[in-house]
Amino acid sequence: MTVKLMQGNDAVGWGALAAGCRFYAGYPITPSTEVAEMLSRELPKVGGKFIQMEDEIASLAACIGASVGGLKSMTATSGPGFSLMQEHIGYAAMTEVPCVVVNVQRLGPSTGQPTSASQGDVMQARWGTHGDHPIIALCPTSVSQSFDLTVKAFNFSEKYRTPVILLLDEVIGHMREKFDMPDFDAIERVDRIATDVPPEWYKPYGDSLSDVPPMANFGDGYRYHITGLFHDPHGYPTQRLDEIDPWIKRVHRKIERNLHDIVLYEEDWDPTNKTVVVSYGASARSARHAVKLARQHRLKVGEITLLTIWPFAEEVIARMARTARRIIVPEMNLGQLALEVERVAGRSKVVRVNRANGEMVTPQEILDAIEGS
Amino acid sequence: MAQHEEHTAYEYLRPSKKFPNVWCSGCGIGVVMSALIRAIDNIGLEKDNVALVSGIGCTGRMPVYMDFNTMHTTHGRALAFATGLKIARPELKVITIMGDGDALAIGGNHFIHSARRNIGITAIVVNNNIYGMTGGQYSPTTPIGGRATTAPYGNIEPPMPICELAQAAGASYVARSTVYHAAELERYIEQAIRKDGFGLVEAVSYCHTGYGRLNKLGTAVDMMRALKETSMAQAAAQKLAPEERENKIVRGVLHDVERVEYTARYQQLIDQVQQSIGGR
Amino acid sequence: MTDEQVTVEKTATPAAAPQAKKGPRGQVTIFANWCKGCGICVAFCPTGVFALDDTDHPVVVHPEKCTACHWCDTHCPDFAIVVKKIAP
């Protein structure tokens, strides 16, 4: 246990090392650059490899290439870079190659306000790349949670062979907090399922008991094919519906059948709460403060903090909506995850508290919404 | 001269893949693939230690046919994927297969930076002066005046000098041949693979389906013959006056120097760092 | 095998008499199900071993002329030709 005053971006770097990340490829962009700087220093110490590529497209491509070579890989960026990476997020989803993409959100759109916070990329994290693809996106609310969710991101990406997006925002990324960093050997690490059949029997995308096929690494004697085209169990391109449909079903099922494992949240509510605040990321810090103030005013208010943004936490929100009459959703955007809450809980119940100018939603604004009931 | 008992290639083709290949009848890409297989066979590389990475386009469909570690990535990005793979597994011989548009248009940024880093990748660019897969649009190497589906009035853009660009950016080996000169192409690919650093081999080919039809250049046989007649060895070309050399395809090893290879240099860095902290 | 070859178009008439003395040095096999009939082998074989049949696909018409120079099997885009060296 080493207590440190640590920055959120640094905690992401340490979380990556704790999870077994041994490859980072990235490109400088405010407010995520500290992740790269930290890993360029720390990776060589553990025999890991760092490279600054010529752009964000190349950065994620290099991560996928290194992951295929057997190294747990990560990149970190912000809005503009995240937009450039979308095609390869789709490629990683299609080829089911594990990798972690950190997006330290800044005020957009476009160049926007690089040093200001935002949660404006939530829908991009879900639908940024084209086509129907599954995705996992996690969102920490503190420095220690940035460490924990980075480890989770790697474990999920390996366990489900999928890209995982880690959504920070500039507040979480740049603020410093006391952090009790655990010893790395106490950290649970998940590795991709290895194959146990001889090479001539190996099918990279087929015949697996679970929906997640075992993955061999290039150079380990399992010579196979990877392509972004729809592919058959051998990995060869196909246009046959009887091979495309099963792929689509399997790749979405591997996530949807494991929501109990993937959807993480913290809840502090009960059926008597008529008002519940649902929030994530930096906004959750304001929300918790507002709820504390409201309870001091003897208001019975509940609170749910979503740590997994995608897939959306339908079960808990629907369960809560059975008893809650007003659901307050504070976000540093003009209403993105609120759309999902409205879809599940009904539009009439949801009260949005939005701010998209780079400043945090304040506790007072949330308290006003709570008391407005 | 290639020594053949049986056809060398069959040992390297994937038996579970449907043949013949997808390329148009007479396309030069098959000749490049054949030369690549013989080069690998000549060196005697272990199949497990060879990785082929391709982008999108007609050339993108080459790796799947061969029994190596093969990856068909996104348009223009083969070198970026290959960079990550090479750094993760430096012991692998990583070879990228790209088209002229794939490598020099959308992939131009990764092309020059891979050369600049002199990373241990052999880049084979099959240059047929057109975007073939999408039906014949002009590419960065389409000759001035050449017609294409997106240059109906004739291309006005000067072509990209692939080899000079790779050399200027820092590649340690640069060679050009054509699909007519299959034995020479095989030799250059072999030499590029044997080099540690970034090796570029430009394999000039043709697209009779796209460019040939639009510019009335005849069949695959005609365009293959044209490669013989319009190309010349570097030594001969140097005797010509510049304007005569203008529209000639100059074949030869254009650049061959020793430079530190990127992954070897980075391993040194790791070793130094680990020594300085007492080696964790 | 040098690549500066004299191009031999389709040989109109079969050769007068096979040079029995030297005899063939290569045995040519065409895999018809891979061959797409591009005509490259026919057009560039230095000794005119091939000719196009009525469906424009190559046929070995002068096996005795093959010198095992491997021009055809190193230029076949579809791996559809195998030349096996046989001692004279």
Tab-separated table of C-alpha atoms in Angstrom, chain A residues 62-73 97-98 192 215-220 224 226, chain B residues 69 71 81 84-92:
chain	number	residue	atom	x	y	z
A	62	ALA	CA	-0.452	-0.007	-33.689
A	63	CYS	CA	-2.255	-1.006	-30.483
A	64	ILE	CA	-4.345	-3.566	-32.379
A	65	GLY	CA	-1.249	-4.883	-34.151
A	66	ALA	CA	0.606	-5.229	-30.847
A	67	SER	CA	-2.410	-6.908	-29.235
A	68	VAL	CA	-2.479	-9.447	-32.083
A	69	GLY	CA	1.203	-9.963	-31.239
A	70	GLY	CA	0.179	-10.840	-27.672
A	71	LEU	CA	0.734	-7.594	-25.723
A	72	LYS	CA	-2.052	-5.908	-23.744
A	73	SER	CA	-2.284	-2.525	-25.454
A	97	VAL	CA	-8.949	-7.944	-30.755
A	98	PRO	CA	-8.641	-6.747	-27.133
A	192	ARG	CA	-7.571	-13.736	-23.227
A	215	MET	CA	-7.339	-16.254	-29.223
A	216	ALA	CA	-3.896	-17.319	-30.385
A	217	ASN	CA	-1.231	-14.663	-30.813
A	218	PHE	CA	0.732	-14.147	-34.017
A	219	GLY	CA	4.067	-15.918	-33.758
A	220	ASP	CA	2.832	-18.659	-31.414
A	224	TYR	CA	-4.518	-17.668	-39.071
A	226	ILE	CA	-7.667	-11.594	-39.436
B	69	ASN	CA	0.248	-14.991	-39.859
B	71	MET	CA	-3.851	-9.617	-41.331
B	81	PHE	CA	-0.811	-2.096	-37.758
B	84	GLY	CA	2.565	-2.389	-33.554
B	85	LEU	CA	2.946	-6.065	-34.463
B	86	LYS	CA	6.676	-5.691	-35.202
B	87	ILE	CA	7.324	-3.885	-31.915
B	88	ALA	CA	5.373	-6.525	-30.001
B	89	ARG	CA	7.093	-9.440	-31.804
B	90	PRO	CA	10.443	-8.166	-33.187
B	91	GLU	CA	11.465	-11.706	-34.113
B	92	LEU	CA	8.732	-11.844	-36.770
